[in-house]
PDB file of C-alpha atoms in Angstrom:
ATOM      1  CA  UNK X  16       0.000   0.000   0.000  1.00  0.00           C
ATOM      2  CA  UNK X  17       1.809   3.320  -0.624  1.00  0.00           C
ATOM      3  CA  UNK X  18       1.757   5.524   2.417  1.00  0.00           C
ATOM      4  CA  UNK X  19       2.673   9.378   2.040  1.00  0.00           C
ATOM      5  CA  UNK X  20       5.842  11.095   3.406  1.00  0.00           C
ATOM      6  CA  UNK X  21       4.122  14.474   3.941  1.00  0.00           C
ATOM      7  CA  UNK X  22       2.335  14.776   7.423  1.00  0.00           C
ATOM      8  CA  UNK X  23      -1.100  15.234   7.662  1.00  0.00           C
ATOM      9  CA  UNK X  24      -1.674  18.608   9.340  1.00  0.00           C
ATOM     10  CA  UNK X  25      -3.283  21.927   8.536  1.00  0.00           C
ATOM     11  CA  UNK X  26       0.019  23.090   6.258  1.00  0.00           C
ATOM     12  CA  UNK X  27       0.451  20.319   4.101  1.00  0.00           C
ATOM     13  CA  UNK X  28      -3.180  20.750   3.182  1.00  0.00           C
ATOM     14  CA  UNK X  29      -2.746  24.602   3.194  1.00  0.00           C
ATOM     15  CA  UNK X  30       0.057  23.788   0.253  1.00  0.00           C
ATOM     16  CA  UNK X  31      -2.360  21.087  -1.306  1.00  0.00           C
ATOM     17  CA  UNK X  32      -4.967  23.655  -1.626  1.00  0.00           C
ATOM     18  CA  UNK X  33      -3.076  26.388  -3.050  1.00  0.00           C
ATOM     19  CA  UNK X  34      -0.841  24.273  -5.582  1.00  0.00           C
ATOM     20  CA  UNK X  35      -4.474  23.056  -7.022  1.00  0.00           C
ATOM     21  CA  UNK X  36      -5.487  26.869  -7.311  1.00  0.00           C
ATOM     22  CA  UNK X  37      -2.402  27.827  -8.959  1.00  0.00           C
ATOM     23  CA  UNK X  38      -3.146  24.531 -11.774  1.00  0.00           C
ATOM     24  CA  UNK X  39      -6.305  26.426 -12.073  1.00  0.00           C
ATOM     25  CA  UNK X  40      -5.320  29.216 -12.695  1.00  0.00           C
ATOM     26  CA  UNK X  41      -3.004  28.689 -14.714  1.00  0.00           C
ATOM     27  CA  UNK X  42      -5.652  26.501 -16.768  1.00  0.00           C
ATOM     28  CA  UNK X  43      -7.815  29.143 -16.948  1.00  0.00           C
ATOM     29  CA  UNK X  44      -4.854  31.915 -18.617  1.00  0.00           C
ATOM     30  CA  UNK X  45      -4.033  29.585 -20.889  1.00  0.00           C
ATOM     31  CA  UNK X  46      -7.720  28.775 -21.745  1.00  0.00           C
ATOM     32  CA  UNK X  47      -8.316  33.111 -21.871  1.00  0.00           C
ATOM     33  CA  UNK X  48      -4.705  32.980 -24.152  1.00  0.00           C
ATOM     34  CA  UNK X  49      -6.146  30.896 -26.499  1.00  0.00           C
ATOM     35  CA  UNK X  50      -9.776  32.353 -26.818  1.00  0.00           C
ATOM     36  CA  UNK X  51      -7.822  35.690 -27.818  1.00  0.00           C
ATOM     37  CA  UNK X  52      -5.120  34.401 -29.776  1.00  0.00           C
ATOM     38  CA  UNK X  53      -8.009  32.230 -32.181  1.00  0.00           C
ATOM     39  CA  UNK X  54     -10.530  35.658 -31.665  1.00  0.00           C
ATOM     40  CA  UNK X  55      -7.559  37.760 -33.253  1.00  0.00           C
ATOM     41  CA  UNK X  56      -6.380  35.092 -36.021  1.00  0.00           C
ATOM     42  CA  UNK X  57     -10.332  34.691 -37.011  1.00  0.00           C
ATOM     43  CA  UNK X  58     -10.295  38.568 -37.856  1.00  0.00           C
ATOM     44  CA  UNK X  59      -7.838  38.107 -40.779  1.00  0.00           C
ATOM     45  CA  UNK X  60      -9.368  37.250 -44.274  1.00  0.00           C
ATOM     46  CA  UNK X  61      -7.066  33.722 -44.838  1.00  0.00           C
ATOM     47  CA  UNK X  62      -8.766  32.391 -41.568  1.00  0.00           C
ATOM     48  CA  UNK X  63     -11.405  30.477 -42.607  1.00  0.00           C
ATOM     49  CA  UNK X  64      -9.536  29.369 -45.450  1.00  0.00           C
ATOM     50  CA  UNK X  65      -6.747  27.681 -43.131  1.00  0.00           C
ATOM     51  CA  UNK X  66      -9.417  26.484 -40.993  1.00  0.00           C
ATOM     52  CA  UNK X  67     -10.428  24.453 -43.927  1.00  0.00           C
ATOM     53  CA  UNK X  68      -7.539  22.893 -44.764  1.00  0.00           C
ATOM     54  CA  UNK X  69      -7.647  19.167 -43.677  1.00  0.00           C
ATOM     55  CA  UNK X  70      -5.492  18.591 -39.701  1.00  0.00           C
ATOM     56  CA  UNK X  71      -6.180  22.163 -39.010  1.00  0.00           C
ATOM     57  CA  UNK X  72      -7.745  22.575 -35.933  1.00  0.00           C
ATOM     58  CA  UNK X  73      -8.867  26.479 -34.225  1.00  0.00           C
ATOM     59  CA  UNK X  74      -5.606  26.176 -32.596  1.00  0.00           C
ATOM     60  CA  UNK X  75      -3.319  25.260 -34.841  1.00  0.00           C
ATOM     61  CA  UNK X  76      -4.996  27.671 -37.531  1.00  0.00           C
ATOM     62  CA  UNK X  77      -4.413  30.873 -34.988  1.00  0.00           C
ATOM     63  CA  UNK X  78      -0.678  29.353 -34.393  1.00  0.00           C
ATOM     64  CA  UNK X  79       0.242  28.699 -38.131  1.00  0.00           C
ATOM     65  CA  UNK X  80      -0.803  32.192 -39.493  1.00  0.00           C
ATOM     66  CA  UNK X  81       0.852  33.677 -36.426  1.00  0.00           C
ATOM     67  CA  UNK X  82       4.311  32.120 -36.929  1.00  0.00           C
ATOM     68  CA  UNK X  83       4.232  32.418 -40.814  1.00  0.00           C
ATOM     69  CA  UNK X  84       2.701  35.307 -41.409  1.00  0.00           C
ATOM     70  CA  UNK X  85       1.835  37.043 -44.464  1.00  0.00           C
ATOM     71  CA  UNK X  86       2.851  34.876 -47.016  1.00  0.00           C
ATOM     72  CA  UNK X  87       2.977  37.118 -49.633  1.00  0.00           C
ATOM     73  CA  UNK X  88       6.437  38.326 -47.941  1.00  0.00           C
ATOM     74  CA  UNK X  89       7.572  34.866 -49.868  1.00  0.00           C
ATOM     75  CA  UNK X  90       8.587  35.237 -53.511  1.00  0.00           C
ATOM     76  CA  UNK X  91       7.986  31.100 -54.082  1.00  0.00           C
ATOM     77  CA  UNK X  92       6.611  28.469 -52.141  1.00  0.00           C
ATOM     78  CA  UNK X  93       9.721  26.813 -51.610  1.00  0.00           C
ATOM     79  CA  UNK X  94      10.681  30.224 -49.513  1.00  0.00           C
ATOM     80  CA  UNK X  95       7.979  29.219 -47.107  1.00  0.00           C
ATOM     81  CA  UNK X  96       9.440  25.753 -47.100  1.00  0.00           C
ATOM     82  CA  UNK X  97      12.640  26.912 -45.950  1.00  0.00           C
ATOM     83  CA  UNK X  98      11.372  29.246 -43.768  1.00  0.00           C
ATOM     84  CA  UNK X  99       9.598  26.495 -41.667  1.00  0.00           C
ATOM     85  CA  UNK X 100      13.358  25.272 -41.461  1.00  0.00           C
ATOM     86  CA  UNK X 101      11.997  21.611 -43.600  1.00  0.00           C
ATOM     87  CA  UNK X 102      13.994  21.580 -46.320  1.00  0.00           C
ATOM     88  CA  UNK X 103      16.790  19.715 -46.732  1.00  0.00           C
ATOM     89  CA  UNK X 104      19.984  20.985 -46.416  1.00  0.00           C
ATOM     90  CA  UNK X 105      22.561  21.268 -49.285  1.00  0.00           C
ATOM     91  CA  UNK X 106      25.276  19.013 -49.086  1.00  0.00           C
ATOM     92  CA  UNK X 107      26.347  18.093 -52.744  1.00  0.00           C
ATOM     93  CA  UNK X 108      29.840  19.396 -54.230  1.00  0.00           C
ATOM     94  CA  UNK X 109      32.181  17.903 -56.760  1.00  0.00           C
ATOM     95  CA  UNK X 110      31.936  13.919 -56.925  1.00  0.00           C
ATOM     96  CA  UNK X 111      30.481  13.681 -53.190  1.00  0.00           C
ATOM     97  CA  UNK X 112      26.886  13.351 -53.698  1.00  0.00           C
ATOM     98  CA  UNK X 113      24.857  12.281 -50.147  1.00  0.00           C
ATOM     99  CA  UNK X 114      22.300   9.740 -50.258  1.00  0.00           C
ATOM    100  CA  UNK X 115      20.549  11.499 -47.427  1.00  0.00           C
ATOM    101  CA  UNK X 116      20.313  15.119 -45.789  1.00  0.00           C
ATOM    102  CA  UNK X 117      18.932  16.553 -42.829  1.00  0.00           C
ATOM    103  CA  UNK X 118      16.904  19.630 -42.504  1.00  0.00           C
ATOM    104  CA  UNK X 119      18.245  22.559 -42.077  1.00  0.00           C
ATOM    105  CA  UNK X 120      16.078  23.690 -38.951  1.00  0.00           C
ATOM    106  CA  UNK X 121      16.658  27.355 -39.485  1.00  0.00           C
ATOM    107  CA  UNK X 122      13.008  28.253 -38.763  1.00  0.00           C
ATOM    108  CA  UNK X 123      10.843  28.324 -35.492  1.00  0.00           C
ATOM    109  CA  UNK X 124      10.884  25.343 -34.161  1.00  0.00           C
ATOM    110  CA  UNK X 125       7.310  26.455 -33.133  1.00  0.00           C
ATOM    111  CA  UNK X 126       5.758  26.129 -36.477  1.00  0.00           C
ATOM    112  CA  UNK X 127       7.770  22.947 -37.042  1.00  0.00           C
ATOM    113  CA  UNK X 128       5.984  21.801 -34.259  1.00  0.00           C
ATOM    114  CA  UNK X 129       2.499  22.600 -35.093  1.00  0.00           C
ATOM    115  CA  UNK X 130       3.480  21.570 -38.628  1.00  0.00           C
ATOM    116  CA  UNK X 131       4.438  17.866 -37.095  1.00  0.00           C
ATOM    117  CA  UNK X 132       1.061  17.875 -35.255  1.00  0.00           C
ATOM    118  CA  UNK X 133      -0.807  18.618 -38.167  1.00  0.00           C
ATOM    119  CA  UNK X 134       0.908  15.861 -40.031  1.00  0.00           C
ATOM    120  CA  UNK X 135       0.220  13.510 -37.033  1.00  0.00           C
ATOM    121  CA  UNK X 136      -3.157  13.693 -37.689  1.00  0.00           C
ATOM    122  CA  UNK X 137      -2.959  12.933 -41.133  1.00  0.00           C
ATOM    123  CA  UNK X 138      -1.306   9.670 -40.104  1.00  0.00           C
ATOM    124  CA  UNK X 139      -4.058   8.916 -37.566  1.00  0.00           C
ATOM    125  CA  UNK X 140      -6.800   9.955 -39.341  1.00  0.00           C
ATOM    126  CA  UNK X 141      -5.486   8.202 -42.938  1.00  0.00           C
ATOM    127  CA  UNK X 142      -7.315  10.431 -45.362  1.00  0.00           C
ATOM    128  CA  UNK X 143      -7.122   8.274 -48.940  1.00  0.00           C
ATOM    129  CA  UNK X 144      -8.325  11.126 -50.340  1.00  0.00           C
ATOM    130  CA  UNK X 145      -6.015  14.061 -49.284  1.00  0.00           C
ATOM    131  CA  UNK X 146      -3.152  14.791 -51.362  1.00  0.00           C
ATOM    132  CA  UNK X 147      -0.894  15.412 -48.191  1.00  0.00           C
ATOM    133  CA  UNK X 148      -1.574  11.852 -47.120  1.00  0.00           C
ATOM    134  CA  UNK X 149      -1.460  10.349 -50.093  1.00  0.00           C
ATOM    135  CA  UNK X 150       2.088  11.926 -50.505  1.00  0.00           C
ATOM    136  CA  UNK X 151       3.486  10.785 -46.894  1.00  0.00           C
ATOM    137  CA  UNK X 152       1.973   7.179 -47.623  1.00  0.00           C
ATOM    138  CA  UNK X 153       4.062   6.983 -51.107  1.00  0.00           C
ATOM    139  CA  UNK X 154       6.991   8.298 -48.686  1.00  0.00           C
ATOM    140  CA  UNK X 155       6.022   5.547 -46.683  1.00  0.00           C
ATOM    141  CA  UNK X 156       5.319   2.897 -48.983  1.00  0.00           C
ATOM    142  CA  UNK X 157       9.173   3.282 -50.620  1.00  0.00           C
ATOM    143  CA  UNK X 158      10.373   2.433 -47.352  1.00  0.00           C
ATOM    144  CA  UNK X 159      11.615   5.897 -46.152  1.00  0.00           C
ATOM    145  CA  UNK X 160      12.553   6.365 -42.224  1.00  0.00           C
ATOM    146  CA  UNK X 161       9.461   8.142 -40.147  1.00  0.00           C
ATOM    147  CA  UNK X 162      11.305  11.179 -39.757  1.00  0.00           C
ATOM    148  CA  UNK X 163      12.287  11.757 -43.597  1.00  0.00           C
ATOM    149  CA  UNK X 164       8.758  10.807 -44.041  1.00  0.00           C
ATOM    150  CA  UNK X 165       7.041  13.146 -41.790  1.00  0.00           C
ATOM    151  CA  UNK X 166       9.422  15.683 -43.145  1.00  0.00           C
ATOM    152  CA  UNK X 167       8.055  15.611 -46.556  1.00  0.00           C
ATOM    153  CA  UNK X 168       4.536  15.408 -45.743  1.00  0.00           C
ATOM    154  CA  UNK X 169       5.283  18.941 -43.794  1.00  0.00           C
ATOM    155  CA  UNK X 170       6.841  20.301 -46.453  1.00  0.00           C
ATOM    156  CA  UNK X 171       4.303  19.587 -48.796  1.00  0.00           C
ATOM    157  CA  UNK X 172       1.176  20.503 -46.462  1.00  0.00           C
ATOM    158  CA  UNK X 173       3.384  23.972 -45.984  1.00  0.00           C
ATOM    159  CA  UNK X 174       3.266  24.166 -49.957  1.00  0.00           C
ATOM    160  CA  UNK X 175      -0.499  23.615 -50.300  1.00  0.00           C
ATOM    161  CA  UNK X 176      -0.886  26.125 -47.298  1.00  0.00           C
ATOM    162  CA  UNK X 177       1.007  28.946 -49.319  1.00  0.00           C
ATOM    163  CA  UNK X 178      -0.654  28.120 -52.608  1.00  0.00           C
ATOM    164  CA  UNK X 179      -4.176  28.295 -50.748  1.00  0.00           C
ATOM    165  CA  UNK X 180      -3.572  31.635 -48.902  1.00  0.00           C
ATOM    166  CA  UNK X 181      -1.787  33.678 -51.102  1.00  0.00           C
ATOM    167  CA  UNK X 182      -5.087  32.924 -53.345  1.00  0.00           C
ATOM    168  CA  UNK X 183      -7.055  33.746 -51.040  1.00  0.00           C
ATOM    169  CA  UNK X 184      -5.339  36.850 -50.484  1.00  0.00           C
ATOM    170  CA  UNK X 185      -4.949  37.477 -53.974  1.00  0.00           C
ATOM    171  CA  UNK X 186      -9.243  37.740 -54.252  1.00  0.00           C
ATOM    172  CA  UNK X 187      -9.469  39.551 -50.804  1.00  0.00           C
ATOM    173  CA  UNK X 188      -6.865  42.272 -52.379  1.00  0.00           C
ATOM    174  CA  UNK X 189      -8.684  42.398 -55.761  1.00  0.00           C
ATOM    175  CA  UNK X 190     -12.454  42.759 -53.893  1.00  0.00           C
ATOM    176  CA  UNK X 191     -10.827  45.554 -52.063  1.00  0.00           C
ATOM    177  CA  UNK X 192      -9.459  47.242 -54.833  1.00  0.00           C
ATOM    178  CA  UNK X 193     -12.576  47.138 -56.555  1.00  0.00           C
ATOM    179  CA  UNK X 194     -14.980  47.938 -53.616  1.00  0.00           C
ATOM    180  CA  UNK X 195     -13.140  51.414 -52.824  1.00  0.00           C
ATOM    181  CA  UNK X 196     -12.350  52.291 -56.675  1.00  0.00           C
TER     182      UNK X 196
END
Protein backbone atom coordinates (compact mmCIF):
# COMPACT_ATOMS: atom_id res chain seq x y z
CA UNK A 1 0.00 0.00 0.00
CA UNK A 2 1.81 3.32 -0.62
CA UNK A 3 1.76 5.52 2.42
CA UNK A 4 2.67 9.38 2.04
CA UNK A 5 5.84 11.09 3.41
CA UNK A 6 4.12 14.47 3.94
CA UNK A 7 2.33 14.78 7.42
CA UNK A 8 -1.10 15.23 7.66
CA UNK A 9 -1.67 18.61 9.34
CA UNK A 10 -3.28 21.93 8.54
CA UNK A 11 0.02 23.09 6.26
CA UNK A 12 0.45 20.32 4.10
CA UNK A 13 -3.18 20.75 3.18
CA UNK A 14 -2.75 24.60 3.19
CA UNK A 15 0.06 23.79 0.25
CA UNK A 16 -2.36 21.09 -1.31
CA UNK A 17 -4.97 23.65 -1.63
CA UNK A 18 -3.08 26.39 -3.05
CA UNK A 19 -0.84 24.27 -5.58
CA UNK A 20 -4.47 23.06 -7.02
CA UNK A 21 -5.49 26.87 -7.31
CA UNK A 22 -2.40 27.83 -8.96
CA UNK A 23 -3.15 24.53 -11.77
CA UNK A 24 -6.30 26.43 -12.07
CA UNK A 25 -5.32 29.22 -12.70
CA UNK A 26 -3.00 28.69 -14.71
CA UNK A 27 -5.65 26.50 -16.77
CA UNK A 28 -7.81 29.14 -16.95
CA UNK A 29 -4.85 31.92 -18.62
CA UNK A 30 -4.03 29.59 -20.89
CA UNK A 31 -7.72 28.77 -21.75
CA UNK A 32 -8.32 33.11 -21.87
CA UNK A 33 -4.70 32.98 -24.15
CA UNK A 34 -6.15 30.90 -26.50
CA UNK A 35 -9.78 32.35 -26.82
CA UNK A 36 -7.82 35.69 -27.82
CA UNK A 37 -5.12 34.40 -29.78
CA UNK A 38 -8.01 32.23 -32.18
CA UNK A 39 -10.53 35.66 -31.67
CA UNK A 40 -7.56 37.76 -33.25
CA UNK A 41 -6.38 35.09 -36.02
CA UNK A 42 -10.33 34.69 -37.01
CA UNK A 43 -10.30 38.57 -37.86
CA UNK A 44 -7.84 38.11 -40.78
CA UNK A 45 -9.37 37.25 -44.27
CA UNK A 46 -7.07 33.72 -44.84
CA UNK A 47 -8.77 32.39 -41.57
CA UNK A 48 -11.40 30.48 -42.61
CA UNK A 49 -9.54 29.37 -45.45
CA UNK A 50 -6.75 27.68 -43.13
CA UNK A 51 -9.42 26.48 -40.99
CA UNK A 52 -10.43 24.45 -43.93
CA UNK A 53 -7.54 22.89 -44.76
CA UNK A 54 -7.65 19.17 -43.68
CA UNK A 55 -5.49 18.59 -39.70
CA UNK A 56 -6.18 22.16 -39.01
CA UNK A 57 -7.74 22.57 -35.93
CA UNK A 58 -8.87 26.48 -34.23
CA UNK A 59 -5.61 26.18 -32.60
CA UNK A 60 -3.32 25.26 -34.84
CA UNK A 61 -5.00 27.67 -37.53
CA UNK A 62 -4.41 30.87 -34.99
CA UNK A 63 -0.68 29.35 -34.39
CA UNK A 64 0.24 28.70 -38.13
CA UNK A 65 -0.80 32.19 -39.49
CA UNK A 66 0.85 33.68 -36.43
CA UNK A 67 4.31 32.12 -36.93
CA UNK A 68 4.23 32.42 -40.81
CA UNK A 69 2.70 35.31 -41.41
CA UNK A 70 1.84 37.04 -44.46
CA UNK A 71 2.85 34.88 -47.02
CA UNK A 72 2.98 37.12 -49.63
CA UNK A 73 6.44 38.33 -47.94
CA UNK A 74 7.57 34.87 -49.87
CA UNK A 75 8.59 35.24 -53.51
CA UNK A 76 7.99 31.10 -54.08
CA UNK A 77 6.61 28.47 -52.14
CA UNK A 78 9.72 26.81 -51.61
CA UNK A 79 10.68 30.22 -49.51
CA UNK A 80 7.98 29.22 -47.11
CA UNK A 81 9.44 25.75 -47.10
CA UNK A 82 12.64 26.91 -45.95
CA UNK A 83 11.37 29.25 -43.77
CA UNK A 84 9.60 26.49 -41.67
CA UNK A 85 13.36 25.27 -41.46
CA UNK A 86 12.00 21.61 -43.60
CA UNK A 87 13.99 21.58 -46.32
CA UNK A 88 16.79 19.71 -46.73
CA UNK A 89 19.98 20.98 -46.42
CA UNK A 90 22.56 21.27 -49.29
CA UNK A 91 25.28 19.01 -49.09
CA UNK A 92 26.35 18.09 -52.74
CA UNK A 93 29.84 19.40 -54.23
CA UNK A 94 32.18 17.90 -56.76
CA UNK A 95 31.94 13.92 -56.92
CA UNK A 96 30.48 13.68 -53.19
CA UNK A 97 26.89 13.35 -53.70
CA UNK A 98 24.86 12.28 -50.15
CA UNK A 99 22.30 9.74 -50.26
CA UNK A 100 20.55 11.50 -47.43
CA UNK A 101 20.31 15.12 -45.79
CA UNK A 102 18.93 16.55 -42.83
CA UNK A 103 16.90 19.63 -42.50
CA UNK A 104 18.24 22.56 -42.08
CA UNK A 105 16.08 23.69 -38.95
CA UNK A 106 16.66 27.35 -39.49
CA UNK A 107 13.01 28.25 -38.76
CA UNK A 108 10.84 28.32 -35.49
CA UNK A 109 10.88 25.34 -34.16
CA UNK A 110 7.31 26.46 -33.13
CA UNK A 111 5.76 26.13 -36.48
CA UNK A 112 7.77 22.95 -37.04
CA UNK A 113 5.98 21.80 -34.26
CA UNK A 114 2.50 22.60 -35.09
CA UNK A 115 3.48 21.57 -38.63
CA UNK A 116 4.44 17.87 -37.09
CA UNK A 117 1.06 17.88 -35.26
CA UNK A 118 -0.81 18.62 -38.17
CA UNK A 119 0.91 15.86 -40.03
CA UNK A 120 0.22 13.51 -37.03
CA UNK A 121 -3.16 13.69 -37.69
CA UNK A 122 -2.96 12.93 -41.13
CA UNK A 123 -1.31 9.67 -40.10
CA UNK A 124 -4.06 8.92 -37.57
CA UNK A 125 -6.80 9.96 -39.34
CA UNK A 126 -5.49 8.20 -42.94
CA UNK A 127 -7.31 10.43 -45.36
CA UNK A 128 -7.12 8.27 -48.94
CA UNK A 129 -8.32 11.13 -50.34
CA UNK A 130 -6.02 14.06 -49.28
CA UNK A 131 -3.15 14.79 -51.36
CA UNK A 132 -0.89 15.41 -48.19
CA UNK A 133 -1.57 11.85 -47.12
CA UNK A 134 -1.46 10.35 -50.09
CA UNK A 135 2.09 11.93 -50.50
CA UNK A 136 3.49 10.79 -46.89
CA UNK A 137 1.97 7.18 -47.62
CA UNK A 138 4.06 6.98 -51.11
CA UNK A 139 6.99 8.30 -48.69
CA UNK A 140 6.02 5.55 -46.68
CA UNK A 141 5.32 2.90 -48.98
CA UNK A 142 9.17 3.28 -50.62
CA UNK A 143 10.37 2.43 -47.35
CA UNK A 144 11.61 5.90 -46.15
CA UNK A 145 12.55 6.36 -42.22
CA UNK A 146 9.46 8.14 -40.15
CA UNK A 147 11.30 11.18 -39.76
CA UNK A 148 12.29 11.76 -43.60
CA UNK A 149 8.76 10.81 -44.04
CA UNK A 150 7.04 13.15 -41.79
CA UNK A 151 9.42 15.68 -43.15
CA UNK A 152 8.05 15.61 -46.56
CA UNK A 153 4.54 15.41 -45.74
CA UNK A 154 5.28 18.94 -43.79
CA UNK A 155 6.84 20.30 -46.45
CA UNK A 156 4.30 19.59 -48.80
CA UNK A 157 1.18 20.50 -46.46
CA UNK A 158 3.38 23.97 -45.98
CA UNK A 159 3.27 24.17 -49.96
CA UNK A 160 -0.50 23.62 -50.30
CA UNK A 161 -0.89 26.13 -47.30
CA UNK A 162 1.01 28.95 -49.32
CA UNK A 163 -0.65 28.12 -52.61
CA UNK A 164 -4.18 28.29 -50.75
CA UNK A 165 -3.57 31.64 -48.90
CA UNK A 166 -1.79 33.68 -51.10
CA UNK A 167 -5.09 32.92 -53.35
CA UNK A 168 -7.05 33.75 -51.04
CA UNK A 169 -5.34 36.85 -50.48
CA UNK A 170 -4.95 37.48 -53.97
CA UNK A 171 -9.24 37.74 -54.25
CA UNK A 172 -9.47 39.55 -50.80
CA UNK A 173 -6.86 42.27 -52.38
CA UNK A 174 -8.68 42.40 -55.76
CA UNK A 175 -12.45 42.76 -53.89
CA UNK A 176 -10.83 45.55 -52.06
CA UNK A 177 -9.46 47.24 -54.83
CA UNK A 178 -12.58 47.14 -56.56
CA UNK A 179 -14.98 47.94 -53.62
CA UNK A 180 -13.14 51.41 -52.82
CA UNK A 181 -12.35 52.29 -56.67
Amino acid sequence: MFRSMIPKNDNTKLLITTAAQQLLAGKTTLAALRAEMTRLASQLPEYETVRAMYGVGETTAAQLMAEIGDVRRFPRRSSIVGFAGVDPAVDQSGKHETQSTSTTKRGSPHLRKTLYQIVCTYLRKAPADEPVYQFLDKKRAEGKPYFVYMTAAQNKFLRIYYARVKECLEAFDAQQGTSQG
